[in-house]
Structure formats: structure tokens, C-alpha cells
mmCIF file of C-alpha atoms and ligand atoms in Angstrom:
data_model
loop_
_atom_site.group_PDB
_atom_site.id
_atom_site.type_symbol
_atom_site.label_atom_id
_atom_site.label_comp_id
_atom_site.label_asym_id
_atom_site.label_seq_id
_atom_site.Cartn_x
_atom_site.Cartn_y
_atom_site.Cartn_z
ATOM 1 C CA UNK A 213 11.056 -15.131 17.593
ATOM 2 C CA UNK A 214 8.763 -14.575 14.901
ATOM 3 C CA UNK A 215 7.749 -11.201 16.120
ATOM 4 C CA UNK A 216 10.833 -10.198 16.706
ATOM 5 C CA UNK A 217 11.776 -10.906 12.921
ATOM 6 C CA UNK A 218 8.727 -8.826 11.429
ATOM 7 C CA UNK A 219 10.330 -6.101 13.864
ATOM 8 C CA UNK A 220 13.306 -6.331 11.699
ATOM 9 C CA UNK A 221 11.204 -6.482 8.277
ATOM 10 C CA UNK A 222 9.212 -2.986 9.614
ATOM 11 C CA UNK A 223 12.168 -1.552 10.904
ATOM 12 C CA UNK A 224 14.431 -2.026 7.709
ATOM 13 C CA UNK A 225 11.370 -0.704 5.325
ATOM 14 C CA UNK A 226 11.513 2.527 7.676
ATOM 15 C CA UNK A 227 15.111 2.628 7.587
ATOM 16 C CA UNK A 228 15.467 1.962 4.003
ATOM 17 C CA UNK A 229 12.028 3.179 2.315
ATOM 18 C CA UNK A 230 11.946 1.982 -1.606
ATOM 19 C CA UNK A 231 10.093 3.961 -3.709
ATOM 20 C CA UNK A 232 10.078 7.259 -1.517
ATOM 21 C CA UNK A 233 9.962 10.383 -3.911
ATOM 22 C CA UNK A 234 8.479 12.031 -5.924
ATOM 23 C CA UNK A 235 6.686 11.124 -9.323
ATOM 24 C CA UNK A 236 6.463 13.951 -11.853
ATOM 25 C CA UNK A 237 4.522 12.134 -14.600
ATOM 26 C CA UNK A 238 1.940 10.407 -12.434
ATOM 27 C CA UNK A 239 -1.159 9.120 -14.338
ATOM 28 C CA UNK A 240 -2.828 9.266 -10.749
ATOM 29 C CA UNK A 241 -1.669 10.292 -7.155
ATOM 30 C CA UNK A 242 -3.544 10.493 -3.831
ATOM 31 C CA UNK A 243 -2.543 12.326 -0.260
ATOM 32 C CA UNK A 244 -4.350 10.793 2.692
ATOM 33 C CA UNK A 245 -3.257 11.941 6.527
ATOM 34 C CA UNK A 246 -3.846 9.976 9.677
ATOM 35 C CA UNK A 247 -4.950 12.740 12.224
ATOM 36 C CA UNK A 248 -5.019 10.272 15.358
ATOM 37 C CA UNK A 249 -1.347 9.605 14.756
ATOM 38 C CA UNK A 250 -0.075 13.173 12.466
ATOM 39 C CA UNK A 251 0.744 10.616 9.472
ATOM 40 C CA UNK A 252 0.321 11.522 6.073
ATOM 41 C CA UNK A 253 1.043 9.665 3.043
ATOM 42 C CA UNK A 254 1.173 10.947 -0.761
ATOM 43 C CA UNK A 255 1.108 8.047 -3.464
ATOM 44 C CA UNK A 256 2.175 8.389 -6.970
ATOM 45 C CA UNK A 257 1.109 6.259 -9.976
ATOM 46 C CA UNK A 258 2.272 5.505 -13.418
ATOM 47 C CA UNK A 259 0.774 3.125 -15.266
ATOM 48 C CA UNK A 260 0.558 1.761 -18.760
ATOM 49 C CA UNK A 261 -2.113 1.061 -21.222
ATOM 50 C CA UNK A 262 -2.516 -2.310 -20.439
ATOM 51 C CA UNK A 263 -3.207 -1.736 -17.243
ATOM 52 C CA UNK A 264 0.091 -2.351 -15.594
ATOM 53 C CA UNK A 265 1.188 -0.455 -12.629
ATOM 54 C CA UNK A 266 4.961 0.779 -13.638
ATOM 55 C CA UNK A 267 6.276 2.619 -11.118
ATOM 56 C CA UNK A 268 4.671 3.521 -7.576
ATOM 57 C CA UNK A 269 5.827 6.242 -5.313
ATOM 58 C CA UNK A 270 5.218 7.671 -1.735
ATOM 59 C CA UNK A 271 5.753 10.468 -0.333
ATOM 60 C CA UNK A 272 5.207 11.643 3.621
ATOM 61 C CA UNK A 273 6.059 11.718 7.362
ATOM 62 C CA UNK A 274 4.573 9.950 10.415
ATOM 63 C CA UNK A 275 5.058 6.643 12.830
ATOM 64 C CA UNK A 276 7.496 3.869 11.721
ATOM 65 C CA UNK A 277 4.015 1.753 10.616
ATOM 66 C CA UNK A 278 3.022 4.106 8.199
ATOM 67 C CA UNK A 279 6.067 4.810 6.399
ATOM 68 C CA UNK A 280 7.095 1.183 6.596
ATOM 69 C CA UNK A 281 4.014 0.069 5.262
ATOM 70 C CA UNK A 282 3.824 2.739 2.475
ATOM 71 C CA UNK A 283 7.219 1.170 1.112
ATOM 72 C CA UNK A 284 6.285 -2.136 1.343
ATOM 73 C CA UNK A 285 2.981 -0.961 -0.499
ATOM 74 C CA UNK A 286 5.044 0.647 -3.028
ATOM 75 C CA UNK A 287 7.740 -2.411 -3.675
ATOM 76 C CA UNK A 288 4.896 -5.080 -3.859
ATOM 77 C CA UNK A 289 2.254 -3.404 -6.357
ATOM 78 C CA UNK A 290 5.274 -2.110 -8.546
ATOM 79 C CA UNK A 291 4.667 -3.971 -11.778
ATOM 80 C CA UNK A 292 1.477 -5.293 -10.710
ATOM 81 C CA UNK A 293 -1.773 -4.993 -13.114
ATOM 82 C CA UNK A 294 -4.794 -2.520 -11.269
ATOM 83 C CA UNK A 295 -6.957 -5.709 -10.962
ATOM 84 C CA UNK A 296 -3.237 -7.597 -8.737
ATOM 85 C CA UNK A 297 -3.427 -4.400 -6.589
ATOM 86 C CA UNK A 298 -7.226 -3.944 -5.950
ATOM 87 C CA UNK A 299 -7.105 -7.825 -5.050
ATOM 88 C CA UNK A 300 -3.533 -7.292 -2.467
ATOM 89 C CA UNK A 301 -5.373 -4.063 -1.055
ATOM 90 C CA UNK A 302 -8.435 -6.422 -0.170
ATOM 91 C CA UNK A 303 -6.169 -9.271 1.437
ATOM 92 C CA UNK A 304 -4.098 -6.613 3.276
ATOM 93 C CA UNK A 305 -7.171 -5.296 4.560
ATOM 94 C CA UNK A 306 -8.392 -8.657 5.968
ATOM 95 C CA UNK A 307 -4.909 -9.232 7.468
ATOM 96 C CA UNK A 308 -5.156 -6.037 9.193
ATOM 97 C CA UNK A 309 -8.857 -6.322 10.493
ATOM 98 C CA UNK A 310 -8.074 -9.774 11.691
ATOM 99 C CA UNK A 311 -10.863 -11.291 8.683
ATOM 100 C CA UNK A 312 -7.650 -13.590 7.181
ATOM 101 C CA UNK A 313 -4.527 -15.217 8.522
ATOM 102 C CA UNK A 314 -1.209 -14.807 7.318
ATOM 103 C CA UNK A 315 -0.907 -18.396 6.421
ATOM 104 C CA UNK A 316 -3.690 -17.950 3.404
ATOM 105 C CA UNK A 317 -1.918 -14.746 2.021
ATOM 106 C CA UNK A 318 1.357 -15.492 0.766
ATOM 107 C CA UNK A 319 0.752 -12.895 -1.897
ATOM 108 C CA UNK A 320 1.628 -9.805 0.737
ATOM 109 C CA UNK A 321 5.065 -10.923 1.362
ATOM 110 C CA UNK A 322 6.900 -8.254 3.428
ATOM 111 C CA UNK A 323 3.296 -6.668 4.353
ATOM 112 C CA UNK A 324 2.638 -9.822 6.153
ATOM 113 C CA UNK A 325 5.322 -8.640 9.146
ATOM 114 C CA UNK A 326 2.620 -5.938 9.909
ATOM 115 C CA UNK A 327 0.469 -8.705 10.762
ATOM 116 C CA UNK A 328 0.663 -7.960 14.358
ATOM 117 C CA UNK A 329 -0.661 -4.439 13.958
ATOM 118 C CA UNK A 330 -4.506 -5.740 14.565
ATOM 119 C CA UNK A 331 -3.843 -6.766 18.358
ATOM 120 C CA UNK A 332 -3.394 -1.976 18.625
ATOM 121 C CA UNK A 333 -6.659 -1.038 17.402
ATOM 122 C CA UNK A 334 -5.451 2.776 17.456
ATOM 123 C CA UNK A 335 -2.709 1.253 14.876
ATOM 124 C CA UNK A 336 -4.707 0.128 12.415
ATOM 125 C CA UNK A 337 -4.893 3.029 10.701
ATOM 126 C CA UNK A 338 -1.404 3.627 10.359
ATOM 127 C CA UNK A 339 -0.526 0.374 8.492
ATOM 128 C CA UNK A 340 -3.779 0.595 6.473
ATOM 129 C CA UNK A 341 -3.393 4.557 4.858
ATOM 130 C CA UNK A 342 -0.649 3.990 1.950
ATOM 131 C CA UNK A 343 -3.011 0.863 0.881
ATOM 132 C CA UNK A 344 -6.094 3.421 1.406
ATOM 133 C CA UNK A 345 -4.413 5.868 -0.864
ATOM 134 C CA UNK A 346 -3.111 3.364 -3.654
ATOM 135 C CA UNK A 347 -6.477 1.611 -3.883
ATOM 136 C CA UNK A 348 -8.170 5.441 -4.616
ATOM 137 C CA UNK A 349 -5.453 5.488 -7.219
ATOM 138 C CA UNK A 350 -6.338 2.502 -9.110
ATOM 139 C CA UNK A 351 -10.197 3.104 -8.486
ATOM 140 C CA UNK A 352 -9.786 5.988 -10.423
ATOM 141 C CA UNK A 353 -7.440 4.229 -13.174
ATOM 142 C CA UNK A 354 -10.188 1.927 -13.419
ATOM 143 C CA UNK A 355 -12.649 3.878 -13.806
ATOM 144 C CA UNK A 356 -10.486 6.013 -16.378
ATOM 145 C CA UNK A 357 -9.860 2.832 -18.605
ATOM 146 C CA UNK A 358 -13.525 1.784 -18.571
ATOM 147 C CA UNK A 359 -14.505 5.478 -20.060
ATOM 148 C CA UNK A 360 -12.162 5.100 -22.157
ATOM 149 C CA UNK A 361 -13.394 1.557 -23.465
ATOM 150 C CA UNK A 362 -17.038 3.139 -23.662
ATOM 151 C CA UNK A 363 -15.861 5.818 -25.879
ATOM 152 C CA UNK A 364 -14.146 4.030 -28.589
ATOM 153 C CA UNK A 365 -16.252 4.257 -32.200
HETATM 154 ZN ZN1 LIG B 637 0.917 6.229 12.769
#
């Protein structure tokens, strides 16, 4: 039953991708392909001062786990701070590599339906690229900010 309803959580984010396009202004964007599978994802960035993430997009083609889980990337860290995102990339990483359960990681909401993805080793990579690509994104937006901090008078 269960499985059958993170079926229908994959499925709709495939279906129905939010946040797919493109993102002119992007303070930092990423492209990262899958060559076992022939995905490839593009993430877009914008983010404030403060450190808030304010819009995320993807871009890309491939299986229905790597768009799906490139939208669900994109809907959860939108409006998240870098330090929110670094943390959900870490859980989501644990989920996928079997390190966490579910149950301890309500914070990945939808991304927990791809749960099931660690039992197809040759799958992992699929659900993990968009999170591969958006935690490059905020390394570097991290990295950015601190420069900037060390240059002030
Ligand atoms: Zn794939």
C-alpha cells in the first residue's frame, strides 16, 4: 500500500514538475548528467543576502527518478536558508544510502516516497543528482558569502 502511494507521489512530480525552467538571474547554477542512465539535470539558484534560497529551478531530461526527484528538490529547498539545504541534502543522502530511516526525517517530505530507491543500487544515482547539483550550488554560495564577510573593512 505504502509503496504503491510513493508511486503516486514520484509519478505526479514527473507528471507535474514544479520549478522546471529556466532561471535567467541565477546567483549560482550547476549541470550534472548521469551517464549510466543518459540523465542530466541543470539547477538554478537565486538567493538573497541573508542567505535565503528564493527561487530554485531545474532544468533536464532522463528516467522518471531523476526528474521527479529534481522537482521535489526544487519545491522543498525553495525558501530555505543555504545552511536548511546543506542539512536536507545530507538527510536525503542517508535516506538514499540506507544510513537513516524515513521515520527520523520528516524534514524531506515528498523526497521521502523515493525512499525505496536504495533496494536498485544502479538507481541511486538517479534520485541522488538534482541534490548533487543543488548542494554544489550552495557550496559555492557559501563559500561566496564567507569571502565576502572576510573582505569587509
Ligand atoms: Zn535515471
Amino acid at each position: 500500500m505504502i509503496e504503491d502511494l510513493y508511486q503516486e507521489v514520484i509519478l505526479d512530480h514527473f507528471k507535474n514538475p514544479r520549478g522546471r525552467g529556466e532561471l535567467p538571474e541565477a546567483d549560482s547554477s550547476m549541470v550534472v548528467y548521469n551517464p549510466l542512465c543518459g540523465d542530466k539535470v541543470g539547477v538554478a539558484v537565486r538567493a538573497a543576502d541573508d542567505g535565503v534560497v528564493q527561487e530554485v529551478k531545474f532544468s533536464g531530461q532522463g528516467c522518471s527518478i531523476s526528474q521527479a526527484s529534481a522537482s521535489i528538490m526544487s519545491e522543498l529547498c525553495t525558501g530555505k536558508s543555504l545552511v536548511e539545504i546543506r542539512a536536507l541534502h545530507d538527510d536525503f543522502l542517508a535516506l538514499i544510502k540506507g544510513n537513516k530511516l524515513a521515520s527520523d526525517l520528516p524534514n524531506l517530505s515528498d523526497a521521502l516516497a523515493l525512499e525505496g530507491v536504495k533496494r536498485f543500487p544502479a538507481r541511486v544515482r538517479c534520485a541522488v543528482l538534482a541534490w548533487e547539483a543543488i548542494g554544489k550550488c550552495v557550496d559555492e554560495l557559501i563559500e561566496r558569502q564567507q569571502g565576502e564577510a572576510e573582505s569587509l573593512p
